[in-house]
CSV table of N, CA and C in Angstrom, one decimal:
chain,number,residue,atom,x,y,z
A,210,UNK,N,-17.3,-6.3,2.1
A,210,UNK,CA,-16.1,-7.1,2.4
A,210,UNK,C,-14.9,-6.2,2.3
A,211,UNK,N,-13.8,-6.6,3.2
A,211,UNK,CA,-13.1,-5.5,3.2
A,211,UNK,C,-11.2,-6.8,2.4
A,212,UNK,N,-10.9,-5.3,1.9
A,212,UNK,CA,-9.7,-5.8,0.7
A,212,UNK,C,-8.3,-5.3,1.8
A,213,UNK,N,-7.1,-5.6,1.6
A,213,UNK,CA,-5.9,-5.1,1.5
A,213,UNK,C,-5.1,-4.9,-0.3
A,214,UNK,N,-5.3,-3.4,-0.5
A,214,UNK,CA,-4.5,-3.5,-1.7
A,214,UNK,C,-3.4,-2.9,-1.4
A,215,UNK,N,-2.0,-3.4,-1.9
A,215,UNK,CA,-0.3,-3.3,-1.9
A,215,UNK,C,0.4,-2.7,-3.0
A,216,UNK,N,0.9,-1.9,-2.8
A,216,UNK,CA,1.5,-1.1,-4.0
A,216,UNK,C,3.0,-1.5,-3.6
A,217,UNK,N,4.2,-1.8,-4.5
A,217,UNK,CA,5.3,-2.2,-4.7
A,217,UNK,C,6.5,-1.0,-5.4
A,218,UNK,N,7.5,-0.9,-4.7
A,218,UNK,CA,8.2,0.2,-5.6
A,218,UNK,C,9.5,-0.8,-5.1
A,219,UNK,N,10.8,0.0,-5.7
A,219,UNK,CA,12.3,0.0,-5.6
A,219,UNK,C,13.0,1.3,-5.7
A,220,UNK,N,14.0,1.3,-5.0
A,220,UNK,CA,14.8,2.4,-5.3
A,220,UNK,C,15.4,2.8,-6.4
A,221,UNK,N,15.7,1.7,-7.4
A,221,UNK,CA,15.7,2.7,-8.5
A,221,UNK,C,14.4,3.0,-9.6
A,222,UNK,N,13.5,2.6,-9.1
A,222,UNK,CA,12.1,3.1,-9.4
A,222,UNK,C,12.1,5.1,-9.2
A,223,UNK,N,12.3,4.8,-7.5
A,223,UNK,CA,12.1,6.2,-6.9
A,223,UNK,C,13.3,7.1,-7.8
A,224,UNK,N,14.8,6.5,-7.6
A,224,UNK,CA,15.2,7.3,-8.3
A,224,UNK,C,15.4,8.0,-9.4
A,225,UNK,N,14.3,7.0,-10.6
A,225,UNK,CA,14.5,7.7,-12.1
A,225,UNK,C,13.2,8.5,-12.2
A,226,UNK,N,12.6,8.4,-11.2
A,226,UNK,CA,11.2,9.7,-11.1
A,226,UNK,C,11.9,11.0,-10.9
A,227,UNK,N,11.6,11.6,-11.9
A,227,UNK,CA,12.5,13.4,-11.9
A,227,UNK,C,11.6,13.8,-10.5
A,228,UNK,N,12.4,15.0,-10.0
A,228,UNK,CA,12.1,15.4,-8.6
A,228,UNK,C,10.6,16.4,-8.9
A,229,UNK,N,11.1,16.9,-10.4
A,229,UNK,CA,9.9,18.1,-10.1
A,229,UNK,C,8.5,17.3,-10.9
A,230,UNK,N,8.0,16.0,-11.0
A,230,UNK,CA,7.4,15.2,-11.7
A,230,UNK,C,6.3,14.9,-9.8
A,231,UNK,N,7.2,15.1,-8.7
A,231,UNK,CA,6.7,14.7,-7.5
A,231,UNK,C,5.4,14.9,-7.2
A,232,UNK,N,5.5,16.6,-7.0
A,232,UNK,CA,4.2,17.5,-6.3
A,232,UNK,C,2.9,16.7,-7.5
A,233,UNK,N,3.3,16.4,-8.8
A,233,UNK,CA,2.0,16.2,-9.6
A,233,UNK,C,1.9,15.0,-9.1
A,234,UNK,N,2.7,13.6,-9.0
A,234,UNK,CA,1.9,12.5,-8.6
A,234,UNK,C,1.7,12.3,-6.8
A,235,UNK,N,2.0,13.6,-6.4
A,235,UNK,CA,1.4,13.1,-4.7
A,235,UNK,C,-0.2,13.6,-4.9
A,236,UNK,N,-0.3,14.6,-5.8
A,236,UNK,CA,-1.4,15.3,-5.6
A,236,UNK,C,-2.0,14.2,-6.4
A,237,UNK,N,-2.1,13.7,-7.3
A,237,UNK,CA,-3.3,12.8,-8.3
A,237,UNK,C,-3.1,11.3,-6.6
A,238,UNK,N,-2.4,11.1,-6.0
A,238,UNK,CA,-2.4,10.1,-5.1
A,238,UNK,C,-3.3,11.0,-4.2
A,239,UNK,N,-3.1,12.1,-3.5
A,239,UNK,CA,-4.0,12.8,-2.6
A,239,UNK,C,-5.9,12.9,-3.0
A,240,UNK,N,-6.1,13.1,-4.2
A,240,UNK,CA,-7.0,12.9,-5.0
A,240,UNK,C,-7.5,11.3,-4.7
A,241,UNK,N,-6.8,10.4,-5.2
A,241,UNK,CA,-7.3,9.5,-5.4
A,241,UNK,C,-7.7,8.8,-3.7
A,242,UNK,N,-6.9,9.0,-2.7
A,242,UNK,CA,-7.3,8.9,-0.7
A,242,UNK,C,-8.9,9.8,-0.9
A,243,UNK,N,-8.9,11.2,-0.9
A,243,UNK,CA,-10.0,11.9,-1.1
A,243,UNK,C,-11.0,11.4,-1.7
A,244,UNK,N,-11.1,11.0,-3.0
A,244,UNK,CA,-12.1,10.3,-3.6
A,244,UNK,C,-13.1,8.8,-3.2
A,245,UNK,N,-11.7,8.1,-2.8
A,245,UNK,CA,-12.3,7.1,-1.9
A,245,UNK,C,-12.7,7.2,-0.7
A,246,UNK,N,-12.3,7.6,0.0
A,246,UNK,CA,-12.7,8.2,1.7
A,246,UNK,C,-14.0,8.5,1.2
A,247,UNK,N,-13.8,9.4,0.6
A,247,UNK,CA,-15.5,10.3,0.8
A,247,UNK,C,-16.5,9.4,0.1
A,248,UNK,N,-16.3,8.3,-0.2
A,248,UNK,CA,-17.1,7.3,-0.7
A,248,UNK,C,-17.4,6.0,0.1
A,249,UNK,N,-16.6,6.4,1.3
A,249,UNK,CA,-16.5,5.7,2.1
A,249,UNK,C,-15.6,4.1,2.0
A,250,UNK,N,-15.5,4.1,1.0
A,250,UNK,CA,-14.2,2.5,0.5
A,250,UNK,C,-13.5,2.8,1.4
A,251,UNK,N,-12.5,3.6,1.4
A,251,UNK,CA,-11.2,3.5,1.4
A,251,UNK,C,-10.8,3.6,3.0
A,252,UNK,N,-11.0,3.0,3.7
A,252,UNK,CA,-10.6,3.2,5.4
A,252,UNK,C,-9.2,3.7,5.7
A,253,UNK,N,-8.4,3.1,5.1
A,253,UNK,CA,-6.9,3.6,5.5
A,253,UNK,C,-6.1,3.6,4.4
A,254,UNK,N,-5.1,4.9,4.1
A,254,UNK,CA,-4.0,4.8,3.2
A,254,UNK,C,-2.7,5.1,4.0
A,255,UNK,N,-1.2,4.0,3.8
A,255,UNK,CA,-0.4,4.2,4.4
A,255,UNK,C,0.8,4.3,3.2
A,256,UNK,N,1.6,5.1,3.4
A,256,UNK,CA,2.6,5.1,2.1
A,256,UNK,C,4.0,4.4,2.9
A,257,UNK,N,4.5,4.0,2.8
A,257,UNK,CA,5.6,3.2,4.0
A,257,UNK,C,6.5,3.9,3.5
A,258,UNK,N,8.0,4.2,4.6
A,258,UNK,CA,9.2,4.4,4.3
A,258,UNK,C,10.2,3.3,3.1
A,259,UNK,N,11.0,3.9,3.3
A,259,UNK,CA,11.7,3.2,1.9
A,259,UNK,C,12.8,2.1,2.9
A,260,UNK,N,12.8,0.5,2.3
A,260,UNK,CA,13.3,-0.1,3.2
A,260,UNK,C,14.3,-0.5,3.8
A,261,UNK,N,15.3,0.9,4.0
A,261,UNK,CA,16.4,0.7,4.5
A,261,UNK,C,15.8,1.2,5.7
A,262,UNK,N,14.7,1.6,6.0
A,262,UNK,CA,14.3,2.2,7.4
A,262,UNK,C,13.7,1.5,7.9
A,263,UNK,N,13.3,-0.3,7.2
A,263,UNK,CA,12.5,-0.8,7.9
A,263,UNK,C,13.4,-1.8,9.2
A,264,UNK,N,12.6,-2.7,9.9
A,264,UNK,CA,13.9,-3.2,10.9
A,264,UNK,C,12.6,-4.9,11.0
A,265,UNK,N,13.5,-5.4,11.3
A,265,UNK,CA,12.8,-7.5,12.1
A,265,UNK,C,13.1,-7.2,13.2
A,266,UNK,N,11.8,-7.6,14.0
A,266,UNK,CA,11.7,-7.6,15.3
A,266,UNK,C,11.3,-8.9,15.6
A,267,UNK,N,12.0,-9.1,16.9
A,267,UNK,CA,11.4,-10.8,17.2
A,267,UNK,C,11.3,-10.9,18.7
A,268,UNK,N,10.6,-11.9,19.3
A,268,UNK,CA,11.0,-11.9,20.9
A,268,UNK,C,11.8,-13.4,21.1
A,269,UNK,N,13.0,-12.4,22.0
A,269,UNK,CA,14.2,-13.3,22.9
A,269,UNK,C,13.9,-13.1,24.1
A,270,UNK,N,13.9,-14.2,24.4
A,270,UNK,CA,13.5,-14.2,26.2
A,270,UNK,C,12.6,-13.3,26.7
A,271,UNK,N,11.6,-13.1,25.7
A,271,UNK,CA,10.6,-12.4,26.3
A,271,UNK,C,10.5,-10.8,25.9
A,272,UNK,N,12.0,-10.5,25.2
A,272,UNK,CA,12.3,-9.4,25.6
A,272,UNK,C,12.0,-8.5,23.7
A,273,UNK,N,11.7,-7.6,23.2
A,273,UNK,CA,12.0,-7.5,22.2
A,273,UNK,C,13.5,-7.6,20.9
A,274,UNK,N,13.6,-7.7,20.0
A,274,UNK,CA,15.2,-8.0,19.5
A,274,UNK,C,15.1,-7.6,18.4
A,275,UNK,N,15.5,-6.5,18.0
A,275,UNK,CA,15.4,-5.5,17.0
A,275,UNK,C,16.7,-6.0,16.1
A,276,UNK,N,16.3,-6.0,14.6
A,276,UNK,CA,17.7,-5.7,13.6
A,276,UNK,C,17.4,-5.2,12.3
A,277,UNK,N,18.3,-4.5,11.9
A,277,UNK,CA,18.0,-4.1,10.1
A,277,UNK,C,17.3,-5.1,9.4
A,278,UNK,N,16.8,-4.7,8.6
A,278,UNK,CA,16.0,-5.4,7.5
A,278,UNK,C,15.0,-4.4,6.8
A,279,UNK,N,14.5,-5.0,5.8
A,279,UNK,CA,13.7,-6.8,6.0
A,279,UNK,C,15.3,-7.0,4.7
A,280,UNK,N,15.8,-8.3,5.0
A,280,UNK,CA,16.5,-8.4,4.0
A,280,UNK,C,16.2,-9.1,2.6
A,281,UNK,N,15.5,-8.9,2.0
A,281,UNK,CA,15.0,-8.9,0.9
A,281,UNK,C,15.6,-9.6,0.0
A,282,UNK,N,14.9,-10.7,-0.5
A,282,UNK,CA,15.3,-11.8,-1.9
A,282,UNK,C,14.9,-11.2,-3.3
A,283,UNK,N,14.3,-10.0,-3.3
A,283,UNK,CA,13.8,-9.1,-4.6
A,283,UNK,C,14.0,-7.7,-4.3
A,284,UNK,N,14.0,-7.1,-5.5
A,284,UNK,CA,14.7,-5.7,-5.7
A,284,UNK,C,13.4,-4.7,-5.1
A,285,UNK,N,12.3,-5.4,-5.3
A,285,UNK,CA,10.7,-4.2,-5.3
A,285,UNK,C,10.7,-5.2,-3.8
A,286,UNK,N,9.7,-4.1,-3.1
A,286,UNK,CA,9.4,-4.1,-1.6
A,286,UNK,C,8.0,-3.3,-1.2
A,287,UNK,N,7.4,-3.5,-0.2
A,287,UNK,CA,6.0,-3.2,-0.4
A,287,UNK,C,6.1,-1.4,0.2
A,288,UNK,N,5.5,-1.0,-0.4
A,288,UNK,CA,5.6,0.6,-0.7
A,288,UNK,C,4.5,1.3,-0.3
A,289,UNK,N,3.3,0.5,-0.9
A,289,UNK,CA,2.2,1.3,0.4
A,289,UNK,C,0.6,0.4,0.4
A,290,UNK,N,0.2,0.7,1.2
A,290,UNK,CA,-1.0,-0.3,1.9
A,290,UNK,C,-2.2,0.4,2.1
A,291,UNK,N,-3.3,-0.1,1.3
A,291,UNK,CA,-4.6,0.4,1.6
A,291,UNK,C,-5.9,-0.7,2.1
A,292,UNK,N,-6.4,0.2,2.7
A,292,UNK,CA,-7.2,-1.0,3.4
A,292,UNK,C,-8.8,-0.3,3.1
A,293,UNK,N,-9.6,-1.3,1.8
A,293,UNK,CA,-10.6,-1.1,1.6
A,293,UNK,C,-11.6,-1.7,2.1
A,294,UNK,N,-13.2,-1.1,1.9
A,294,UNK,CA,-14.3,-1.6,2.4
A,294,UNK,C,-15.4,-1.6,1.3
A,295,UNK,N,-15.0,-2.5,0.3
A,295,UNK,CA,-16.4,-2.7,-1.0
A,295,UNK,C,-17.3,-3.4,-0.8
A,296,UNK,N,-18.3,-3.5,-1.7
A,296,UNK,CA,-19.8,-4.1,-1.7
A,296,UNK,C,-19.2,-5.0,-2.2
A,297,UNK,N,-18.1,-5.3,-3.4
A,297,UNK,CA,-18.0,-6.2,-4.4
A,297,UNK,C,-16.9,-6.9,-4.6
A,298,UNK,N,-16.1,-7.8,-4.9
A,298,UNK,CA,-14.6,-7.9,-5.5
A,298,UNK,C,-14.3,-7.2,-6.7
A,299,UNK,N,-15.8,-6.9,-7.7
A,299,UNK,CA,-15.6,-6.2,-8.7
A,299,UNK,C,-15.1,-4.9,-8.5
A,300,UNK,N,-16.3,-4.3,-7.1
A,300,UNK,CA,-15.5,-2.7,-6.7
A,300,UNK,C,-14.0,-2.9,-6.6
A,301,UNK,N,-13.8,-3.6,-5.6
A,301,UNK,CA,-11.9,-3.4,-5.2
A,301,UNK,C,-11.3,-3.5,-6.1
A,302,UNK,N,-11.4,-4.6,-7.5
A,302,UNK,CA,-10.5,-4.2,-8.1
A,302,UNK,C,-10.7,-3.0,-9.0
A,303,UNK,N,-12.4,-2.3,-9.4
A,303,UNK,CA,-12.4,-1.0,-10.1
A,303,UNK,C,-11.4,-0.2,-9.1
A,304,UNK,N,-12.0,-0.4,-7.8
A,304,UNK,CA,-10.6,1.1,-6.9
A,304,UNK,C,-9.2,0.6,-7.2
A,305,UNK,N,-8.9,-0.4,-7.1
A,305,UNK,CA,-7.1,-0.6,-7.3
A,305,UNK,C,-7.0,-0.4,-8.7
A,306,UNK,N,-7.4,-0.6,-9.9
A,306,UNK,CA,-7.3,-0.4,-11.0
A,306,UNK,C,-7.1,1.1,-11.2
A,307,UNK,N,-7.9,2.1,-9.9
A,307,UNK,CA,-7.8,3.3,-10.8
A,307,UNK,C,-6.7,4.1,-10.1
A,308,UNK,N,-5.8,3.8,-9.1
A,308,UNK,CA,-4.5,3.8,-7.8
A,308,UNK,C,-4.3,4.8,-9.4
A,309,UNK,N,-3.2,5.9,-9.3
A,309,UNK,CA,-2.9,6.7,-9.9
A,309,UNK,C,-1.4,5.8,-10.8
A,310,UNK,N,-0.8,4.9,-10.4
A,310,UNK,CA,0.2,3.9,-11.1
A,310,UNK,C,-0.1,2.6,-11.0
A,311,UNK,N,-1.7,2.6,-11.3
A,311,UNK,CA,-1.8,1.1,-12.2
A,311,UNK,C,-1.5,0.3,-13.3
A,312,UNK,N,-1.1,2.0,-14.0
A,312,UNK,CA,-0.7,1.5,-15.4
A,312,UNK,C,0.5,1.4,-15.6
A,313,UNK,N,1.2,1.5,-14.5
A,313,UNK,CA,2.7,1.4,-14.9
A,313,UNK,C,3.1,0.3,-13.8
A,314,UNK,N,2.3,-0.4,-12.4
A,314,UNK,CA,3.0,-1.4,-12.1
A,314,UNK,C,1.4,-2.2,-11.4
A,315,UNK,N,1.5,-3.0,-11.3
A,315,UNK,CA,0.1,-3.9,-10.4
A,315,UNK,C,0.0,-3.3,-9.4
A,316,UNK,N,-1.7,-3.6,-8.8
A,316,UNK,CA,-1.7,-3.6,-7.3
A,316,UNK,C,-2.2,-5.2,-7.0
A,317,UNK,N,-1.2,-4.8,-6.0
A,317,UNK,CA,-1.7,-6.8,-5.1
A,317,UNK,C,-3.1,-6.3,-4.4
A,318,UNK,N,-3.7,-7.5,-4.8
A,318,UNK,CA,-5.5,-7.3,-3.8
A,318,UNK,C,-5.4,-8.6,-3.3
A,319,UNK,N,-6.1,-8.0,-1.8
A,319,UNK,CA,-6.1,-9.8,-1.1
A,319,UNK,C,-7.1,-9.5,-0.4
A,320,UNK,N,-8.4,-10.5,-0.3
A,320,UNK,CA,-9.6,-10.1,0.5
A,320,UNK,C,-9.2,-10.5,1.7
A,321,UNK,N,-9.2,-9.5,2.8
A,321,UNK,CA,-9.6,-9.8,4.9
A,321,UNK,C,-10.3,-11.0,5.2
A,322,UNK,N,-9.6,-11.9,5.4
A,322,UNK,CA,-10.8,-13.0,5.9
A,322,UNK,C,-11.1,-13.1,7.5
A,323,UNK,N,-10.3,-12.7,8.1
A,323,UNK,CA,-10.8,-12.2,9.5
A,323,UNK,C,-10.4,-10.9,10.2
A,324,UNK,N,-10.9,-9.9,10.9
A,324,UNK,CA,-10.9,-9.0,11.4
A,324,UNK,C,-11.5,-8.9,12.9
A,325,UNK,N,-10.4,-8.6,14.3
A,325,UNK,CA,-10.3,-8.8,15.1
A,325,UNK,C,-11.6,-8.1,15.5
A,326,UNK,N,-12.4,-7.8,16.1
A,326,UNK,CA,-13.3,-7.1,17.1
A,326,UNK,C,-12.9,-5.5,17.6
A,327,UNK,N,-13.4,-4.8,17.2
A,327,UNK,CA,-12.5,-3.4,18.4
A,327,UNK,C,-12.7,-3.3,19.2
A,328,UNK,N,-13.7,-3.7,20.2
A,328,UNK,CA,-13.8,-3.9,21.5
A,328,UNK,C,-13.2,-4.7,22.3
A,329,UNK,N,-12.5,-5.0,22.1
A,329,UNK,CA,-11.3,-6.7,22.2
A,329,UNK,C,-10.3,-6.0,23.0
């Protein structure tokens, strides 16, 4: 069965993390992509931009209609996205539990209830 787990940050999250504290938590996050890949779970890790660079897109008259956003009713915003592939619900939440900042914030797990075909 395959999972979406969601990791959540804010800006003043990012900013009270000291700068030279970085290189050690990309690398224990690089670790933790590696570990799972090669176990085959882990199909995709995405780390998103911070969301003043995100934008709402909608269609007007057919046409695309781009604007700033997302304009947000809470301070935290989704930060990064992984898309697993477990035997178990038990596995997904052992892999999100062991995300390198589980202990300092949740990860959202939502099981895939449909997935389009790739031949499509």
């Amino acid at each position: 069965m395959k999972y979406v787990a969601m990791t959540y940050g804010n800006q003043a999250t990012w900013d009270s993390f000291p700068a030279e504290a970085w290189p050690e938590a990309i690398a224990r996050q690089e670790a933790f992509n590696r570990k799972y890949r090669e176990s085959g779970e882990l199909i995709g890790a995405y780390g998103l931009a911070d969301a003043a660079a995100a934008q709402l897109v909608r269609r007007v008259g057919g046409a695309p209609a781009v604007a700033d956003g997302p304009y947000l009713e809470t301070e935290e915003y989704l930060a990064g996205v992984y898309l697993l592939d477990c035997e178990s619900l038990e596995r997904a939440q052992a892999i999100a539990a062991d995300m390198p900042f589980a202990d300092v914030e949740p990860v959202e797990l939502w099981p895939v209830l449909h997935e389009s075909a790739a031949d499509v």
